[in-house]
Short mmCIF file of C-alpha atoms in Angstrom, two decimals:
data_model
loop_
_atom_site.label_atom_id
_atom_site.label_comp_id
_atom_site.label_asym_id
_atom_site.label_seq_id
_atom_site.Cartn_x
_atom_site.Cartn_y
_atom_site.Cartn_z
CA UNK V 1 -10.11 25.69 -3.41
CA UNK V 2 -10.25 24.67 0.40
CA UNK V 3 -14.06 23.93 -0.33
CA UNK V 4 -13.23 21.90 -3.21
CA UNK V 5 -11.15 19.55 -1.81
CA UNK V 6 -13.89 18.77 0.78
CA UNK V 7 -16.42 17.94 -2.31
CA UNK V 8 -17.64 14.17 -2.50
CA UNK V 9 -18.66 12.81 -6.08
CA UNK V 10 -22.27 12.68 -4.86
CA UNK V 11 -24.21 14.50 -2.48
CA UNK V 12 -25.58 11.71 -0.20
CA UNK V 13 -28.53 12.91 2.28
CA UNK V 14 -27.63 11.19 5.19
CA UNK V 15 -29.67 11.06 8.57
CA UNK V 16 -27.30 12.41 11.09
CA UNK V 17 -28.97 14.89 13.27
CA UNK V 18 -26.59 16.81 15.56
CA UNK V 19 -23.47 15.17 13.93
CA UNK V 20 -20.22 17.33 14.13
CA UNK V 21 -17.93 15.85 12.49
CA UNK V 22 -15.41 17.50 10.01
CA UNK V 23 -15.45 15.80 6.51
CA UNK V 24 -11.91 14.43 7.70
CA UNK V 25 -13.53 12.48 10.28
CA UNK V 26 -16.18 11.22 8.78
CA UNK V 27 -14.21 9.54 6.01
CA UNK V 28 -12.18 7.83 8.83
CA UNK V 29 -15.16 6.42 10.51
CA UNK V 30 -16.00 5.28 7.19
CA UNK V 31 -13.05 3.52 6.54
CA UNK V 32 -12.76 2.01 10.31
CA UNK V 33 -16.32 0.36 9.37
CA UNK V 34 -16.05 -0.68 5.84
CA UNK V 35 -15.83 -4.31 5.45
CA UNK V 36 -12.49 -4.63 3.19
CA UNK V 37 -11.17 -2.63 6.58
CA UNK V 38 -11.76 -5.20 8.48
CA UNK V 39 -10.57 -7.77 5.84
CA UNK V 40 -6.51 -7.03 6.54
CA UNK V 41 -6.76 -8.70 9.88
CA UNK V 42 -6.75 -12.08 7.60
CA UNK V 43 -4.37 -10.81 5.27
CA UNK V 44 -0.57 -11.50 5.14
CA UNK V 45 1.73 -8.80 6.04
CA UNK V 46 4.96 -10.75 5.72
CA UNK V 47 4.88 -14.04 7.69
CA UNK V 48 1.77 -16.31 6.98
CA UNK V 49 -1.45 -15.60 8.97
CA UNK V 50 -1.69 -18.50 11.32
CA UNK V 51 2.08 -19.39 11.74
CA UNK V 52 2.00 -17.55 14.76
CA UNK V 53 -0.24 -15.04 16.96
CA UNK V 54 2.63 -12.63 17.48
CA UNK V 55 2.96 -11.97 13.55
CA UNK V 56 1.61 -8.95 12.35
CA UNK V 57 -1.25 -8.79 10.12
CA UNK V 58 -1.91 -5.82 7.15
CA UNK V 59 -4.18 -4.50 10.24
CA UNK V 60 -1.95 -4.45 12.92
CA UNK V 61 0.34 -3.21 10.63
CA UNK V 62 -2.43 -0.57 9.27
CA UNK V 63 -2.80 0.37 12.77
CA UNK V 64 0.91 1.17 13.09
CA UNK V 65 1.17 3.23 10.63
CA UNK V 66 -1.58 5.08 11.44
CA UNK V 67 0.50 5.51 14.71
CA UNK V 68 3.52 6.60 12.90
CA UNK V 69 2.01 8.86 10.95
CA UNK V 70 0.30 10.89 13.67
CA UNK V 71 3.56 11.23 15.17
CA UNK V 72 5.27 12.51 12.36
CA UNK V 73 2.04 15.56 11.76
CA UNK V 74 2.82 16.13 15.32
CA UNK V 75 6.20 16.95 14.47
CA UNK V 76 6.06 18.83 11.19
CA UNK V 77 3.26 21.23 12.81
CA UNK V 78 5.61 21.80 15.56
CA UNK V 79 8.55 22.29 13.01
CA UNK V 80 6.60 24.23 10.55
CA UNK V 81 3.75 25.97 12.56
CA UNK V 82 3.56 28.68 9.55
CA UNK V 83 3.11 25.72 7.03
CA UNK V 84 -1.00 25.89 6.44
CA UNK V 85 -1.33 23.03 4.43
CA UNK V 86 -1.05 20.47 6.43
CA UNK V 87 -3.61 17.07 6.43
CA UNK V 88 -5.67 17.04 9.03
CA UNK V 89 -4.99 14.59 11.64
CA UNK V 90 -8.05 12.89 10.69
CA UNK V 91 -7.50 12.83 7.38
CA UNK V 92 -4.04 11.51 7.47
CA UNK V 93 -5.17 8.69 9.82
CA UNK V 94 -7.72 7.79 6.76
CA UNK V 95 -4.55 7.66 4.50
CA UNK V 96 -2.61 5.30 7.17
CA UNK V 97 -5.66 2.80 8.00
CA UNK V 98 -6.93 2.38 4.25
CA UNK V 99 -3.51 2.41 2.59
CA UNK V 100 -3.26 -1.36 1.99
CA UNK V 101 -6.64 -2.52 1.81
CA UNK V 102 -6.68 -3.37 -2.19
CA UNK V 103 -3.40 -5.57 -1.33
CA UNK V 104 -5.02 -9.13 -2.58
CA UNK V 105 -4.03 -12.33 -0.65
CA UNK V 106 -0.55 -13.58 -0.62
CA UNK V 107 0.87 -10.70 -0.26
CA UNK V 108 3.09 -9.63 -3.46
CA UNK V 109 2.56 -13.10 -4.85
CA UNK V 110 -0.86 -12.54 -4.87
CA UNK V 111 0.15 -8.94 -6.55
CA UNK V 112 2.10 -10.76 -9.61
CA UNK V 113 -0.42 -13.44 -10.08
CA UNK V 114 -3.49 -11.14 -10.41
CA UNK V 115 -1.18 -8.73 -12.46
CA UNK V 116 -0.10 -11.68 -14.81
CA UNK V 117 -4.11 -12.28 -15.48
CA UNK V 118 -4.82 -9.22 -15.67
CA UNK V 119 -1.93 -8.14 -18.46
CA UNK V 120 -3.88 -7.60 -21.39
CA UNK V 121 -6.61 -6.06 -19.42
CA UNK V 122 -5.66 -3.47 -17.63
CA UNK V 123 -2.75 -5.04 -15.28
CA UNK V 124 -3.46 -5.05 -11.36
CA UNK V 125 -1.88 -2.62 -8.25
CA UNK V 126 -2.14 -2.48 -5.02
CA UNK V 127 -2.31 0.98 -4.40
CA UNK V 128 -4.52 1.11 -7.96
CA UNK V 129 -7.20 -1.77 -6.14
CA UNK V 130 -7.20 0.51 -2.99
CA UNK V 131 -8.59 3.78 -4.76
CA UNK V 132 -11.16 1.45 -6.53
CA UNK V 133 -12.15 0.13 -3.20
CA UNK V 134 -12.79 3.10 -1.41
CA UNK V 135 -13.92 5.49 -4.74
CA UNK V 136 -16.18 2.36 -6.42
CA UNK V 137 -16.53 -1.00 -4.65
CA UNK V 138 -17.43 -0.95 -1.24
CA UNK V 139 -20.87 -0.83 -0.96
CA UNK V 140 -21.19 2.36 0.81
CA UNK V 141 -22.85 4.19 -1.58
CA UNK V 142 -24.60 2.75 -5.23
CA UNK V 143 -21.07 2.83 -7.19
CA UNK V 144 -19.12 5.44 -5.88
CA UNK V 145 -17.74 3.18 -2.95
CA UNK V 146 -17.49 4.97 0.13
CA UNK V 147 -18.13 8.41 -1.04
CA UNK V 148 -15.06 10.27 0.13
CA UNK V 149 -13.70 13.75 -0.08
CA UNK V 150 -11.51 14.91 -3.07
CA UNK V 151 -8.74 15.20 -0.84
CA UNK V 152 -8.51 12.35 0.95
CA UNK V 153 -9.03 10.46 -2.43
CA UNK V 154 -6.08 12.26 -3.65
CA UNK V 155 -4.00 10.98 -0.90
CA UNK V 156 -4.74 7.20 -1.70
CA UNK V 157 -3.19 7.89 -5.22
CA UNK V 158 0.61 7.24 -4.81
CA UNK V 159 0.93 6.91 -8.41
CA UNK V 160 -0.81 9.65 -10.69
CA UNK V 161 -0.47 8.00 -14.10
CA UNK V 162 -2.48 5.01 -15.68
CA UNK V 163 -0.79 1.83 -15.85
CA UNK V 164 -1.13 1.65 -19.50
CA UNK V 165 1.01 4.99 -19.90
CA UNK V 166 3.70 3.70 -17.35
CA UNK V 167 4.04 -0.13 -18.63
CA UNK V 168 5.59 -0.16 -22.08
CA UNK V 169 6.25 -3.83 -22.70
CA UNK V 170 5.59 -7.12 -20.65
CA UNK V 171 7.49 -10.18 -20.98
CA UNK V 172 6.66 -13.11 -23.26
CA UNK V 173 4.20 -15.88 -22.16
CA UNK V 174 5.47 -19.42 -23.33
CA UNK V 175 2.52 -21.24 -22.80
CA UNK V 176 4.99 -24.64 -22.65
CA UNK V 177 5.66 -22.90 -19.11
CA UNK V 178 3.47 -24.41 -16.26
CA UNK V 179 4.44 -21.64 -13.86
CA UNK V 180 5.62 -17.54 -14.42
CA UNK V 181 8.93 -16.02 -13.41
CA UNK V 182 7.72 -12.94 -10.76
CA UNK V 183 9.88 -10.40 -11.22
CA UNK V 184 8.61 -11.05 -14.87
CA UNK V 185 5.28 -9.67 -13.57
CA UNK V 186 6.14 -6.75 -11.00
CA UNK V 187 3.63 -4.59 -11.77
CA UNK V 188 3.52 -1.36 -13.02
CA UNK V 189 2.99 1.52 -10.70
CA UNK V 190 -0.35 3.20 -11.50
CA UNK V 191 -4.11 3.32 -11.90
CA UNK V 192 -6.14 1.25 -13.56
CA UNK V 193 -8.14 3.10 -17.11
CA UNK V 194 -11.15 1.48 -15.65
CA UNK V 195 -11.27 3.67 -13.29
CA UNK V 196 -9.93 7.25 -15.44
CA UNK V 197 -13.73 9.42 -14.55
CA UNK V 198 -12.51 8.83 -10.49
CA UNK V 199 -8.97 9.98 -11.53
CA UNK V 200 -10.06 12.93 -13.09
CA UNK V 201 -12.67 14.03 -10.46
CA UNK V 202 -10.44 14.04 -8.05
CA UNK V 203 -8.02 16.44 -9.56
CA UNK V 204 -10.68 18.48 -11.09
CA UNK V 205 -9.40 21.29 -8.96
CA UNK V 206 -5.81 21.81 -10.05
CA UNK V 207 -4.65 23.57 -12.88
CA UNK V 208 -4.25 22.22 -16.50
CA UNK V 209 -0.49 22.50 -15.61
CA UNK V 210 -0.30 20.72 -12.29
CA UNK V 211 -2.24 18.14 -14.07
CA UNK V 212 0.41 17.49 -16.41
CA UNK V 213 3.31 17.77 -14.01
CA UNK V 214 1.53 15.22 -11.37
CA UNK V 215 1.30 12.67 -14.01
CA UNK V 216 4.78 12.58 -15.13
CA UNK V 217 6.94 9.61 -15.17
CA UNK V 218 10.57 8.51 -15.62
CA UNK V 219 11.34 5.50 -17.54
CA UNK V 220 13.04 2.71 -14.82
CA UNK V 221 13.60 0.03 -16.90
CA UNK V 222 12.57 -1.76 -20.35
CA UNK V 223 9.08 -2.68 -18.90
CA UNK V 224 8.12 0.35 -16.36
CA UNK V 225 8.05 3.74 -15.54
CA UNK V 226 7.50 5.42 -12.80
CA UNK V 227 5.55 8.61 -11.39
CA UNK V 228 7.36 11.32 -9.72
CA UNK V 229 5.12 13.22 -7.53
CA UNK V 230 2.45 12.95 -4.63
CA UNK V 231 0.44 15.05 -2.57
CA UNK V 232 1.81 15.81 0.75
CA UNK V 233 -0.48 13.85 2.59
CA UNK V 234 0.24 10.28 0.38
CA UNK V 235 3.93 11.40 1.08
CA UNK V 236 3.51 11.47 4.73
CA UNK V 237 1.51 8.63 4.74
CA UNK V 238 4.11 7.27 2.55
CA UNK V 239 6.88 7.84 4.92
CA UNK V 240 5.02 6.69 7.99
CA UNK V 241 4.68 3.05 5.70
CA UNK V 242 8.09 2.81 5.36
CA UNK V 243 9.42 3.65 8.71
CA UNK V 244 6.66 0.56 9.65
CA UNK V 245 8.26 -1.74 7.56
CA UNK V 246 11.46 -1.22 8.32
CA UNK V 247 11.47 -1.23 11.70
CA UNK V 248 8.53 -2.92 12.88
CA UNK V 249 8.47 -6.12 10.35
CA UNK V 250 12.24 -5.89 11.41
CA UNK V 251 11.01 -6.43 15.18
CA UNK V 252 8.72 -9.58 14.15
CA UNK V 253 11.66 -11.10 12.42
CA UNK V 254 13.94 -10.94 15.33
CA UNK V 255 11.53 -11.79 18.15
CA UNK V 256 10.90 -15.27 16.10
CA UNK V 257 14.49 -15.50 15.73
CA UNK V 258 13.50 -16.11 11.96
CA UNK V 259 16.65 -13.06 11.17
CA UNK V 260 19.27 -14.00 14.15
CA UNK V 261 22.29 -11.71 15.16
CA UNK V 262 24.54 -13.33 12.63
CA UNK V 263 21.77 -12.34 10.23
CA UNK V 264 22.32 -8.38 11.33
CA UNK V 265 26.05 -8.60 11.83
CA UNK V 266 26.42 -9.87 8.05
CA UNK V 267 24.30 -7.81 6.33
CA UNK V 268 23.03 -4.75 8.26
CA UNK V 269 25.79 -4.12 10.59
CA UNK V 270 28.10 -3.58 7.60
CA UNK V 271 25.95 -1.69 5.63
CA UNK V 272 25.22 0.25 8.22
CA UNK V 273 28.89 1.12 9.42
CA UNK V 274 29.55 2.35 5.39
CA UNK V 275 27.45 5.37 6.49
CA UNK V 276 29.67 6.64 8.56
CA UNK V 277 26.20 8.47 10.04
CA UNK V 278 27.73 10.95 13.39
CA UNK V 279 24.21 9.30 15.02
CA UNK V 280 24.83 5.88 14.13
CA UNK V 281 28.41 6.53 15.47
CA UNK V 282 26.50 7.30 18.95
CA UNK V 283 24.23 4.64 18.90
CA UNK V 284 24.67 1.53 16.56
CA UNK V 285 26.24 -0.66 19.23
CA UNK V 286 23.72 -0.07 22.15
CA UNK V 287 20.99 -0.68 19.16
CA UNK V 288 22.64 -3.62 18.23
CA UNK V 289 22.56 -4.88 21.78
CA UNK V 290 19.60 -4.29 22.96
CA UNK V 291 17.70 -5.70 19.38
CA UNK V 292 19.15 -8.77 19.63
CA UNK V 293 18.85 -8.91 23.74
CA UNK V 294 16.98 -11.86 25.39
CA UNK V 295 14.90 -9.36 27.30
CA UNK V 296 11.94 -8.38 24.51
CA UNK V 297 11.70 -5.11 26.84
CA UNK V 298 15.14 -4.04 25.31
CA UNK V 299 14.18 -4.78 22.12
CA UNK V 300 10.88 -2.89 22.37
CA UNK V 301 13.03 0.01 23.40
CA UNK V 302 15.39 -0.15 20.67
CA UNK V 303 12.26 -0.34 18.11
CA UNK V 304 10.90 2.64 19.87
CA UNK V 305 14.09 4.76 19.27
CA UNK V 306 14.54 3.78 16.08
CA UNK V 307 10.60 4.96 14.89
CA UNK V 308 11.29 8.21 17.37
CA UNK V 309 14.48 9.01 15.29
CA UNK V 310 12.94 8.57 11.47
CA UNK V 311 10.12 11.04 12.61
CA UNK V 312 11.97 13.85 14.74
CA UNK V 313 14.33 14.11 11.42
CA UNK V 314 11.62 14.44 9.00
CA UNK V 315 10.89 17.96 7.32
CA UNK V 316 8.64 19.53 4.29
CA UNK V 317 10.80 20.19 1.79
CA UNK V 318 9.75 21.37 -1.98
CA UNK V 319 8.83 19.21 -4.39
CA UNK V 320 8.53 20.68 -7.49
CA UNK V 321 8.58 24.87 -7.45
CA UNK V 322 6.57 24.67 -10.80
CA UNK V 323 3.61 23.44 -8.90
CA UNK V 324 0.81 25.90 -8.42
CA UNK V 325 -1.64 24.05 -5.51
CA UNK V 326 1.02 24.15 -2.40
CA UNK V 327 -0.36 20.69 -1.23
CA UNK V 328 1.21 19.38 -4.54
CA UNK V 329 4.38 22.10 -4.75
CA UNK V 330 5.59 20.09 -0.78
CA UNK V 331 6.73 17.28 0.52
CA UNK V 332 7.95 15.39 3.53
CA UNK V 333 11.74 14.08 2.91
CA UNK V 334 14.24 12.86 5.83
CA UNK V 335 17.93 14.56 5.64
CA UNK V 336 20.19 11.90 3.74
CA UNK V 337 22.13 10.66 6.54
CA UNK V 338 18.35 9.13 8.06
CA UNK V 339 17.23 8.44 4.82
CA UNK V 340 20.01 5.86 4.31
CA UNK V 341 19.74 4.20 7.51
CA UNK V 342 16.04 3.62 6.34
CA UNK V 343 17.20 2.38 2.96
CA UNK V 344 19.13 -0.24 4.39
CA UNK V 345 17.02 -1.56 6.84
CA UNK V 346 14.32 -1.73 4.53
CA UNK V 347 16.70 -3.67 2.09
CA UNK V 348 17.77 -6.05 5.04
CA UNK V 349 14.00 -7.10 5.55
CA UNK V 350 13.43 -7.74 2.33
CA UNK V 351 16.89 -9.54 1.39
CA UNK V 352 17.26 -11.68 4.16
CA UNK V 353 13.19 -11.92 4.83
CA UNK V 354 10.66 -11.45 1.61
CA UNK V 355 13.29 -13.42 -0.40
CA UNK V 356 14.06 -15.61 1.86
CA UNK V 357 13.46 -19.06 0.10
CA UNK V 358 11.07 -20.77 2.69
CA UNK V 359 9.35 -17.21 2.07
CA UNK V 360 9.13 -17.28 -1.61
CA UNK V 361 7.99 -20.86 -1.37
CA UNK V 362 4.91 -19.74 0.57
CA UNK V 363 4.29 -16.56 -1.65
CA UNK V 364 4.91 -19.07 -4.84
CA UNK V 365 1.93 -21.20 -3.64
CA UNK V 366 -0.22 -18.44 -2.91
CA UNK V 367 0.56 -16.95 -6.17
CA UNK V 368 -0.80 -20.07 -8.21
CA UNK V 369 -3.34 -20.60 -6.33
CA UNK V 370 -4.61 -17.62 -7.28
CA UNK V 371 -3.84 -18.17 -10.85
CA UNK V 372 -6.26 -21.54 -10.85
CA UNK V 373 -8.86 -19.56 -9.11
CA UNK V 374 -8.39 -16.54 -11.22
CA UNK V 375 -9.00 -19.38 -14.67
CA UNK V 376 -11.62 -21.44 -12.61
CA UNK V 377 -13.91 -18.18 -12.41
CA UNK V 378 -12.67 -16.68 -16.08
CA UNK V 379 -13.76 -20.43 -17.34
CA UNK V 380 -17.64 -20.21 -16.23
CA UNK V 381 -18.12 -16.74 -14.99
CA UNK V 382 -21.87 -17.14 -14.65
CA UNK V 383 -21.85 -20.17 -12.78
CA UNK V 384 -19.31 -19.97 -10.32
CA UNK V 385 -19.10 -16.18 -9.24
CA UNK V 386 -21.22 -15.19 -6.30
CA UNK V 387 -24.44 -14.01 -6.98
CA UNK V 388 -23.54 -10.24 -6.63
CA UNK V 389 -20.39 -10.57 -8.76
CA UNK V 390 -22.38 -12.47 -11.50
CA UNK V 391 -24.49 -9.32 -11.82
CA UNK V 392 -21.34 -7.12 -12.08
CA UNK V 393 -20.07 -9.20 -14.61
CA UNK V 394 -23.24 -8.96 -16.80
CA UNK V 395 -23.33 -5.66 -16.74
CA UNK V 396 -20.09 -5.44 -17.62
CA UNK V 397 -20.21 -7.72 -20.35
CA UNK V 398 -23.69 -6.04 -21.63
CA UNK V 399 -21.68 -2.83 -22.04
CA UNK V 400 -18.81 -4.40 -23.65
CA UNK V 401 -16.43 -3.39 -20.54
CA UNK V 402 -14.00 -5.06 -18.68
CA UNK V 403 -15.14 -8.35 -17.64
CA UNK V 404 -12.16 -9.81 -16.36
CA UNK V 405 -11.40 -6.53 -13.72
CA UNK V 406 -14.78 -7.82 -12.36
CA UNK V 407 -13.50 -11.33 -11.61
CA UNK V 408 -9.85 -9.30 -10.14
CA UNK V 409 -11.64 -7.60 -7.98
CA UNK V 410 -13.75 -10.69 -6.21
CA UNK V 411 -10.31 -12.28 -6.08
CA UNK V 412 -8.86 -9.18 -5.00
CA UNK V 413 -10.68 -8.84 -1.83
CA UNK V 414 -10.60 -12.62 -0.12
CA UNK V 415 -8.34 -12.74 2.93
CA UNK V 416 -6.02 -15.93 2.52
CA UNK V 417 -7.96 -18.52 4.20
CA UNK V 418 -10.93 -17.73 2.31
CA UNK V 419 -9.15 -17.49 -0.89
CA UNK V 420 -7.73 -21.24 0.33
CA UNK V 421 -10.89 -22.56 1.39
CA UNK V 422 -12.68 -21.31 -2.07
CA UNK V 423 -9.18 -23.16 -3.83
CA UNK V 424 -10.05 -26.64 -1.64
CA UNK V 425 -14.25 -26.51 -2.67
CA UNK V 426 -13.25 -25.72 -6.47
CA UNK V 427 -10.34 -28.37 -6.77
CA UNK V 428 -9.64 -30.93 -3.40
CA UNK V 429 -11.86 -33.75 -2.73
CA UNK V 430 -13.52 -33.32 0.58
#
């Protein structure tokens, strides 16, 4: 079993004399050099890229939880040193570095406007784009992206069900509208059907039953459900994503005074006080201080405690007893009294700063700008696509496939500024 999870789809003869690498590390060299890597440093993480050379990017936040996540496989080895299914370290960094590089531009805007062009073909995901980066598009290898190991490609999927099992209805389109409602167009958490032979390579291994179970999803509301289960390594990974947004887009936010102390004492420092957490008891006034302290050294200290106390408290924990592969039947939880403290910081930064108005103004442009590039391309596919993409798309359309996932994907991977310089050459006099 060990053996298969090291398998990649094809068996590349590479010229590496003398190379000792594990499989683990290999794929993380391959991510650190793949192109759509380097792409994030021009992508938004939650403030615009320019604004400001303090904001962080989707690198520098890649890079973080990379960080966080080594910390917290530090931890559960030293917690659990029977536990022999643990990522490698290498591995898990692969997870942390690559797990937002199929975010398009825009950030979520740029989510909801490729999902809305994409709904009767397929939808678009993040997380979805990411495993079609790194299993098919980068040009690595001749279609099987960068060639990766079963196991780390398992990781990357957060969401083991297709999109068009998990979204049962979308909203209607009134074409009298000139713009879409977002939250009309959240998308559905899965993978994309293009992409089903990757998806079923990569769990080739388990058993007919784990198959099944790993797929299963819960109905949320009228539109969506959602999937249930990961493998320990995406839930680590997982965890070390959240901790980074919580805490760390928490940190930008205060140090450009764009969330002030009024900000935290009106909705975090009563959320937080509900608890009625023994370690919040100890420490939510110093934390208090010293984030909102005109010395950024305190600050940076407060931050540091705060990341130091999500990972120390995290544990494996079973997932589902009716799994049979143990890197399937675990995962990595925090106790509830941390796991609410996370909740609500992660539901301050995104009350008072994703939906903050000036915010959604910036993600509503971005959003239809996409849209008009998205119909430019759709309009003359063979004239205004790149060369390479207008070869895709042939193919595609010689086979009777999917087109318009072709045009997604070129969209898909611009950083902002390219996607706004391609929006001023298609549309702006010069």
């Amino acid at each position: 079993m060990r053996q298969d999870w090291q398998a990649r789809i094809i068996n590349q003869q590479k010229y590496r004399p003398n190379d000792n690498r594990s499989p683990w590390q290999v794929d993380r060299s391959r991510i650190i050099h793949a192109a759509a890597f380097r792409r994030l440093q021009a992508k938004t993480q939650i403030m615009g890229i320019g604004l400001n050379d303090f904001y962080r990017t989707r690198l520098t936040h890649s890079l973080e939880v990379a960080q966080i996540g080594s910390g917290l496989l530090r931890h559960l080895q030293k917690q659990h040193p029977d536990f022999a299914y643990f990522p490698s370290g290498s591995l898990l960094e692969t997870l942390c570095l690559a797990h937002d590089i199929g975010h398009p531009p825009f950030g979520h805007g740029g989510e909801i406007a490729l999902n809305y062009m994409m709904r009767t073909h397929g939808g678009f995901e993040g997380n979805a784009q990411t495993l079609r980066i790194v299993a098919k598009l980068e040009p690595y290898s001749n279609g099987y992206g960068m060639n990766l190991t079963r196991r780390t490609l398992l990781g990357f999927i957060k969401y083991p069900a297709f999109i068009h099992d998990v979204w049962h209805t979308m909203p209607d389109t009134n074409p009298q509208n000139t713009f879409i409602k977002a939250d009309d167009w959240r998308p559905a958490k899965g993978l994309y059907l293009d992409d089903r032979a990757i998806f079923e390579w990569v769990i080739a291994p388990l058993s007919n039953t784990d198959k099944t179970l790993l797929s299963s999803h819960q109905k949320v509301d009228q539109f969506r459900s959602r999937t249930q289960f990961k493998s320990i390594d995406s839930a680590i990974m997982e965890l070390a994503d959240d901790i980074a947004y919580a805490v760390h887009d928490l940190e930008d936010a205060i140090a450009t005074e764009v969330l002030t102390l009024a900000d935290w004492q009106d909705h975090a420092l009563t959320e937080l006080v509900k608890l009625d957490s023994p370690w919040l008891n100890r420490h939510l006034d110093s934390l208090s201080t010293r984030l909102f302290s005109c010395y950024e050294y305190e600050r940076k200290d407060a931050i540091g405690e705060l990341v130091n106390t999500f990972i120390i408290n995290a544990s494996v924990s079973l997932q589902n007893k009716d799994f049979e592969s143990e890197i399937l039947q675990y995962t990595v939880t925090l106790p509830d009294e941390f796991a609410e403290i996370l909740n609500v910081l992660k539901h301050f930064v995104f009350t008072r700063l994703i939906r903050d108005p000036q915010m959604q103004q910036v993600e509503f442009k971005g959003q239809n700008l996409l849209i008009a590039l998205f119909t430019a391309f759709a309009s003359d596919p063979l004239r205004l696509l790149p060369e390479t993409a207008q070869e895709t798309w042939q193919v595609e359309a010689d086979k009777g496939g999917n087109t318009q996932r072709v045009i997604c994907d070129y969209l898909a991977g611009m950083s902002d500024e390219y996607a706004y310089k391609t929006y001023q050459r298609l549309f702006l006099p010069s």
